């Protein structure tokens, strides 16, 4: 029986939740999942588990104490949030990777695949940071992420981060990107992207930097493997070349986006 890794990981609460499980717990969860899948495969058609519909997902909204668009740093997947270590005065991108970002394993895997398949420095770096804005906010994370990075990276990297969000919903067979089942689970099987996403897709599709954003989505697909552990160390050179670290520290450089970095540095500030 074939295992859809992304669905399996989604069923456990996402890559971050899986990263927190030990090997035994993972093996057990995998076994449960496979036997559920087997039951489903053998069940009569009308009892088979299906993807949720948009209406199913909407019906869940008022069953939670938080909204799905909230950033990973601000709400615990399970139990309570943790006390955070303070950030250094002159915080670097690496400090945020080590002390704050919540999507680290996923983006490392994505950048690792981009590196292994010989992609450009810009694409490797874009993959490395494409989802880190989800630490702060998940809704419209492509736009938030692009804005967060814009003062410190090239236009290609900014474009790739911004438009990967819209391109995810549109297959490109030639580039090797198919619509992922994970989105049927997350958005509902009958989901159609809203007009602003469709417009962003059409704009990006005809843009000279289209492939920068498209290749982020291609590398996104393969980056949900609970057994692959990638270290940030292999990207230090890429970061050095692609990211202009402000000398005052991220959050202190008085840039138009410094407050976004501060929001992640000090997420417990009540106002
Ligand atoms: Fe993303
Ligand atoms: Fe991603």
Short mmCIF file of C-alpha atoms and ligand atoms in Angstrom, two decimals:
data_model
loop_
_atom_site.label_atom_id
_atom_site.label_comp_id
_atom_site.label_asym_id
_atom_site.label_seq_id
_atom_site.Cartn_x
_atom_site.Cartn_y
_atom_site.Cartn_z
CA UNK A 1 0.00 0.00 0.00
CA UNK A 2 1.26 3.41 -0.88
CA UNK A 3 1.84 5.95 1.84
CA UNK A 4 1.19 9.62 1.15
CA UNK A 5 3.76 11.16 3.49
CA UNK A 6 2.21 14.61 3.43
CA UNK A 7 -1.21 13.32 4.41
CA UNK A 8 0.32 11.16 7.11
CA UNK A 9 2.22 14.11 8.58
CA UNK A 10 -0.84 16.34 8.33
CA UNK A 11 -2.80 13.68 10.22
CA UNK A 12 -0.29 13.99 13.08
CA UNK A 13 -0.61 17.75 13.27
CA UNK A 14 2.08 18.84 10.83
CA UNK A 15 5.85 18.64 10.43
CA UNK A 16 6.53 20.52 13.67
CA UNK A 17 4.46 18.05 15.70
CA UNK A 18 6.20 15.12 14.03
CA UNK A 19 9.63 16.62 14.75
CA UNK A 20 8.73 16.57 18.45
CA UNK A 21 7.95 12.82 18.46
CA UNK A 22 10.53 10.18 19.32
CA UNK A 23 11.20 7.24 17.01
CA UNK A 24 8.94 4.87 18.86
CA UNK A 25 6.00 7.29 18.78
CA UNK A 26 6.54 7.85 15.07
CA UNK A 27 6.67 4.14 14.33
CA UNK A 28 3.48 3.62 16.31
CA UNK A 29 1.72 6.51 14.58
CA UNK A 30 2.79 5.16 11.20
CA UNK A 31 1.44 1.74 12.03
CA UNK A 32 -1.90 3.21 13.15
CA UNK A 33 -2.09 5.31 10.04
CA UNK A 34 -1.29 2.42 7.70
CA UNK A 35 -3.88 0.20 9.34
CA UNK A 36 -6.50 2.96 9.09
CA UNK A 37 -5.63 3.34 5.43
CA UNK A 38 -5.99 -0.38 4.94
CA UNK A 39 -9.38 -0.35 6.64
CA UNK A 40 -10.45 2.48 4.37
CA UNK A 41 -9.21 0.69 1.27
CA UNK A 42 -11.14 -2.41 2.20
CA UNK A 43 -14.31 -0.65 3.33
CA UNK A 44 -17.40 -0.22 1.17
CA UNK A 45 -17.40 2.89 -0.95
CA UNK A 46 -19.85 4.84 1.14
CA UNK A 47 -17.85 4.39 4.37
CA UNK A 48 -14.47 5.30 2.82
CA UNK A 49 -12.78 8.29 4.39
CA UNK A 50 -12.75 11.25 2.03
CA UNK A 51 -11.14 14.64 1.99
CA UNK A 52 -13.13 17.24 3.92
CA UNK A 53 -15.21 19.73 1.99
CA UNK A 54 -14.94 23.49 2.37
CA UNK A 55 -18.19 23.33 4.39
CA UNK A 56 -16.72 20.64 6.71
CA UNK A 57 -13.74 22.87 7.45
CA UNK A 58 -15.95 25.91 7.99
CA UNK A 59 -18.04 23.98 10.47
CA UNK A 60 -14.88 23.49 12.57
CA UNK A 61 -14.16 27.20 12.98
CA UNK A 62 -16.12 27.75 16.18
CA UNK A 63 -14.93 24.47 17.70
CA UNK A 64 -11.46 25.95 18.35
CA UNK A 65 -10.03 28.61 20.63
CA UNK A 66 -7.81 29.96 17.87
CA UNK A 67 -8.00 30.65 14.14
CA UNK A 68 -6.10 28.58 11.57
CA UNK A 69 -4.33 31.64 10.21
CA UNK A 70 -2.48 32.37 13.46
CA UNK A 71 1.34 32.08 13.48
CA UNK A 72 2.95 28.94 14.91
CA UNK A 73 4.84 30.89 17.57
CA UNK A 74 1.60 32.28 19.01
CA UNK A 75 -0.43 29.14 19.55
CA UNK A 76 0.56 25.67 20.74
CA UNK A 77 -0.37 22.70 18.55
CA UNK A 78 -0.71 20.64 21.73
CA UNK A 79 -0.64 21.76 25.39
CA UNK A 80 0.73 25.16 26.39
CA UNK A 81 3.19 27.47 24.69
CA UNK A 82 6.78 27.37 26.02
CA UNK A 83 8.96 30.04 27.65
CA UNK A 84 11.33 31.33 24.99
CA UNK A 85 15.03 32.06 25.38
CA UNK A 86 15.81 35.79 24.95
CA UNK A 87 17.17 36.92 21.59
CA UNK A 88 20.70 38.36 21.35
CA UNK A 89 20.87 42.19 21.07
CA UNK A 90 22.08 42.08 17.49
CA UNK A 91 20.03 39.16 16.30
CA UNK A 92 20.98 37.53 13.02
CA UNK A 93 18.91 35.41 10.66
CA UNK A 94 20.67 32.40 12.14
CA UNK A 95 19.49 33.40 15.65
CA UNK A 96 15.90 33.44 14.40
CA UNK A 97 16.42 29.97 12.90
CA UNK A 98 17.79 28.67 16.18
CA UNK A 99 15.54 30.48 18.67
CA UNK A 100 12.25 31.43 17.01
CA UNK A 101 11.24 30.02 13.62
CA UNK A 102 8.62 27.28 13.81
CA UNK A 103 8.88 25.74 10.32
CA UNK A 104 12.61 24.97 10.40
CA UNK A 105 12.69 21.28 9.44
CA UNK A 106 10.36 21.81 6.51
CA UNK A 107 12.31 24.73 5.00
CA UNK A 108 15.66 22.98 5.59
CA UNK A 109 14.40 19.92 3.72
CA UNK A 110 13.11 22.07 0.91
CA UNK A 111 16.43 23.95 0.57
CA UNK A 112 18.34 20.68 0.83
CA UNK A 113 16.46 19.28 -2.14
CA UNK A 114 17.02 22.48 -4.11
CA UNK A 115 20.74 22.25 -3.35
CA UNK A 116 20.95 18.56 -4.28
CA UNK A 117 19.20 19.14 -7.58
CA UNK A 118 21.59 21.94 -8.52
CA UNK A 119 19.27 24.93 -8.32
CA UNK A 120 20.49 28.52 -8.27
CA UNK A 121 21.68 30.23 -5.11
CA UNK A 122 18.57 32.44 -5.12
CA UNK A 123 16.22 29.46 -5.33
CA UNK A 124 18.07 27.57 -2.59
CA UNK A 125 17.83 30.63 -0.33
CA UNK A 126 14.17 31.25 -1.23
CA UNK A 127 13.40 27.62 -0.34
CA UNK A 128 15.29 28.07 2.93
CA UNK A 129 13.03 30.93 4.03
CA UNK A 130 9.83 30.39 2.00
CA UNK A 131 7.63 29.47 4.98
CA UNK A 132 9.38 31.06 7.97
CA UNK A 133 6.81 33.89 8.04
CA UNK A 134 4.36 31.23 9.31
CA UNK A 135 6.12 31.71 12.65
CA UNK A 136 4.34 35.07 12.80
CA UNK A 137 1.21 34.47 10.71
CA UNK A 138 0.01 31.69 8.43
CA UNK A 139 -2.64 33.51 6.43
CA UNK A 140 -1.10 35.12 3.32
CA UNK A 141 2.32 33.86 4.43
CA UNK A 142 3.81 34.39 0.97
CA UNK A 143 3.13 38.11 1.05
CA UNK A 144 4.13 38.51 4.70
CA UNK A 145 7.30 36.51 4.09
CA UNK A 146 8.28 38.50 0.99
CA UNK A 147 7.82 41.74 2.90
CA UNK A 148 9.86 40.53 5.89
CA UNK A 149 12.79 39.69 3.64
CA UNK A 150 12.55 42.36 0.97
CA UNK A 151 15.06 44.86 2.49
CA UNK A 152 17.70 42.17 2.84
CA UNK A 153 17.51 40.01 -0.32
CA UNK A 154 17.45 40.25 -4.14
CA UNK A 155 14.22 40.91 -6.10
CA UNK A 156 14.30 37.29 -7.35
CA UNK A 157 14.20 35.94 -3.81
CA UNK A 158 11.40 38.33 -2.82
CA UNK A 159 9.39 37.33 -5.91
CA UNK A 160 9.88 33.62 -5.22
CA UNK A 161 8.72 33.90 -1.61
CA UNK A 162 5.69 36.07 -2.48
CA UNK A 163 4.32 34.04 -5.38
CA UNK A 164 4.97 30.50 -4.18
CA UNK A 165 1.80 30.96 -2.11
CA UNK A 166 -0.43 31.44 -5.16
CA UNK A 167 1.40 28.99 -7.45
CA UNK A 168 0.85 26.11 -5.02
CA UNK A 169 -2.76 25.88 -6.17
CA UNK A 170 -1.94 25.56 -9.88
CA UNK A 171 -0.17 22.51 -11.34
CA UNK A 172 2.70 22.84 -13.78
CA UNK A 173 3.29 19.36 -15.17
CA UNK A 174 6.32 20.44 -17.17
CA UNK A 175 8.04 21.83 -14.09
CA UNK A 176 7.08 18.74 -12.08
CA UNK A 177 4.47 20.31 -9.83
CA UNK A 178 1.12 18.58 -9.23
CA UNK A 179 -1.67 19.78 -6.96
CA UNK A 180 -0.88 18.18 -3.59
CA UNK A 181 -3.42 16.03 -1.72
CA UNK A 182 -2.34 17.87 1.41
CA UNK A 183 -4.28 20.91 0.17
CA UNK A 184 -7.41 18.84 -0.29
CA UNK A 185 -7.06 18.05 3.40
CA UNK A 186 -6.20 21.59 4.46
CA UNK A 187 -8.53 23.63 2.25
CA UNK A 188 -11.26 21.13 1.34
CA UNK A 189 -11.54 19.00 -1.76
CA UNK A 190 -13.92 21.45 -3.46
CA UNK A 191 -11.82 24.54 -2.71
CA UNK A 192 -11.26 27.13 -5.41
CA UNK A 193 -8.72 29.86 -4.67
CA UNK A 194 -10.18 33.36 -4.22
CA UNK A 195 -9.85 35.94 -7.04
CA UNK A 196 -6.76 37.66 -5.61
CA UNK A 197 -4.88 34.34 -5.62
CA UNK A 198 -5.95 33.58 -9.18
CA UNK A 199 -4.87 37.07 -10.25
CA UNK A 200 -1.50 36.63 -8.52
CA UNK A 201 -1.05 33.29 -10.30
CA UNK A 202 -1.80 34.80 -13.71
CA UNK A 203 0.58 37.68 -13.04
CA UNK A 204 3.39 35.38 -11.89
CA UNK A 205 2.81 32.89 -14.73
CA UNK A 206 3.73 35.56 -17.29
CA UNK A 207 6.56 37.11 -15.31
CA UNK A 208 10.22 36.63 -16.19
CA UNK A 209 10.89 35.40 -12.66
CA UNK A 210 8.11 32.78 -12.83
CA UNK A 211 10.50 29.84 -12.49
CA UNK A 212 12.02 31.23 -9.29
CA UNK A 213 8.64 30.99 -7.56
CA UNK A 214 7.62 27.79 -9.35
CA UNK A 215 10.75 25.95 -8.24
CA UNK A 216 9.99 26.84 -4.62
CA UNK A 217 6.67 25.00 -5.00
CA UNK A 218 8.42 22.04 -6.64
CA UNK A 219 10.85 21.75 -3.73
CA UNK A 220 8.01 22.35 -1.26
CA UNK A 221 6.33 19.10 -2.33
CA UNK A 222 9.18 16.90 -1.22
CA UNK A 223 9.91 18.59 2.08
CA UNK A 224 7.67 16.78 4.57
CA UNK A 225 9.78 13.74 5.44
CA UNK A 226 9.82 13.01 9.19
CA UNK A 227 12.97 10.91 8.82
CA UNK A 228 15.16 13.48 7.11
CA UNK A 229 17.15 15.77 9.36
CA UNK A 230 19.02 18.59 7.63
CA UNK A 231 21.37 21.01 9.39
CA UNK A 232 21.37 24.76 8.80
CA UNK A 233 25.19 24.60 8.64
CA UNK A 234 25.21 23.48 5.02
CA UNK A 235 23.50 26.76 4.06
CA UNK A 236 25.78 29.23 5.86
CA UNK A 237 27.56 30.18 2.63
CA UNK A 238 24.27 30.64 0.77
CA UNK A 239 22.95 32.82 3.61
CA UNK A 240 26.18 34.85 3.52
CA UNK A 241 25.76 35.49 -0.20
CA UNK A 242 22.00 36.04 -0.30
CA UNK A 243 21.10 37.80 2.96
CA UNK A 244 22.27 41.31 3.86
CA UNK A 245 22.40 41.07 7.62
CA UNK A 246 21.70 44.52 9.21
CA UNK A 247 24.53 45.40 11.60
CA UNK A 248 22.12 46.69 14.28
CA UNK A 249 20.40 43.29 14.36
CA UNK A 250 17.08 42.16 12.83
CA UNK A 251 14.36 44.16 14.57
CA UNK A 252 16.65 47.07 15.49
CA UNK A 253 17.60 48.45 12.09
CA UNK A 254 14.68 50.87 11.80
CA UNK A 255 13.69 49.33 8.45
CA UNK A 256 10.05 49.33 7.33
CA UNK A 257 9.78 45.69 8.45
CA UNK A 258 11.75 45.78 11.72
CA UNK A 259 8.51 45.43 13.72
CA UNK A 260 7.82 42.05 12.07
CA UNK A 261 11.11 40.70 13.36
CA UNK A 262 10.47 42.24 16.78
CA UNK A 263 7.05 40.58 16.91
CA UNK A 264 8.84 37.23 16.67
CA UNK A 265 11.61 38.27 19.05
CA UNK A 266 9.08 39.36 21.71
CA UNK A 267 5.86 37.44 21.04
CA UNK A 268 4.77 37.64 24.70
CA UNK A 269 4.40 41.45 24.69
CA UNK A 270 0.73 42.07 25.52
CA UNK A 271 0.48 45.14 23.27
FE1 LIG B 1 4.33 28.11 1.74
FE1 LIG B 2 6.41 25.02 2.25
#
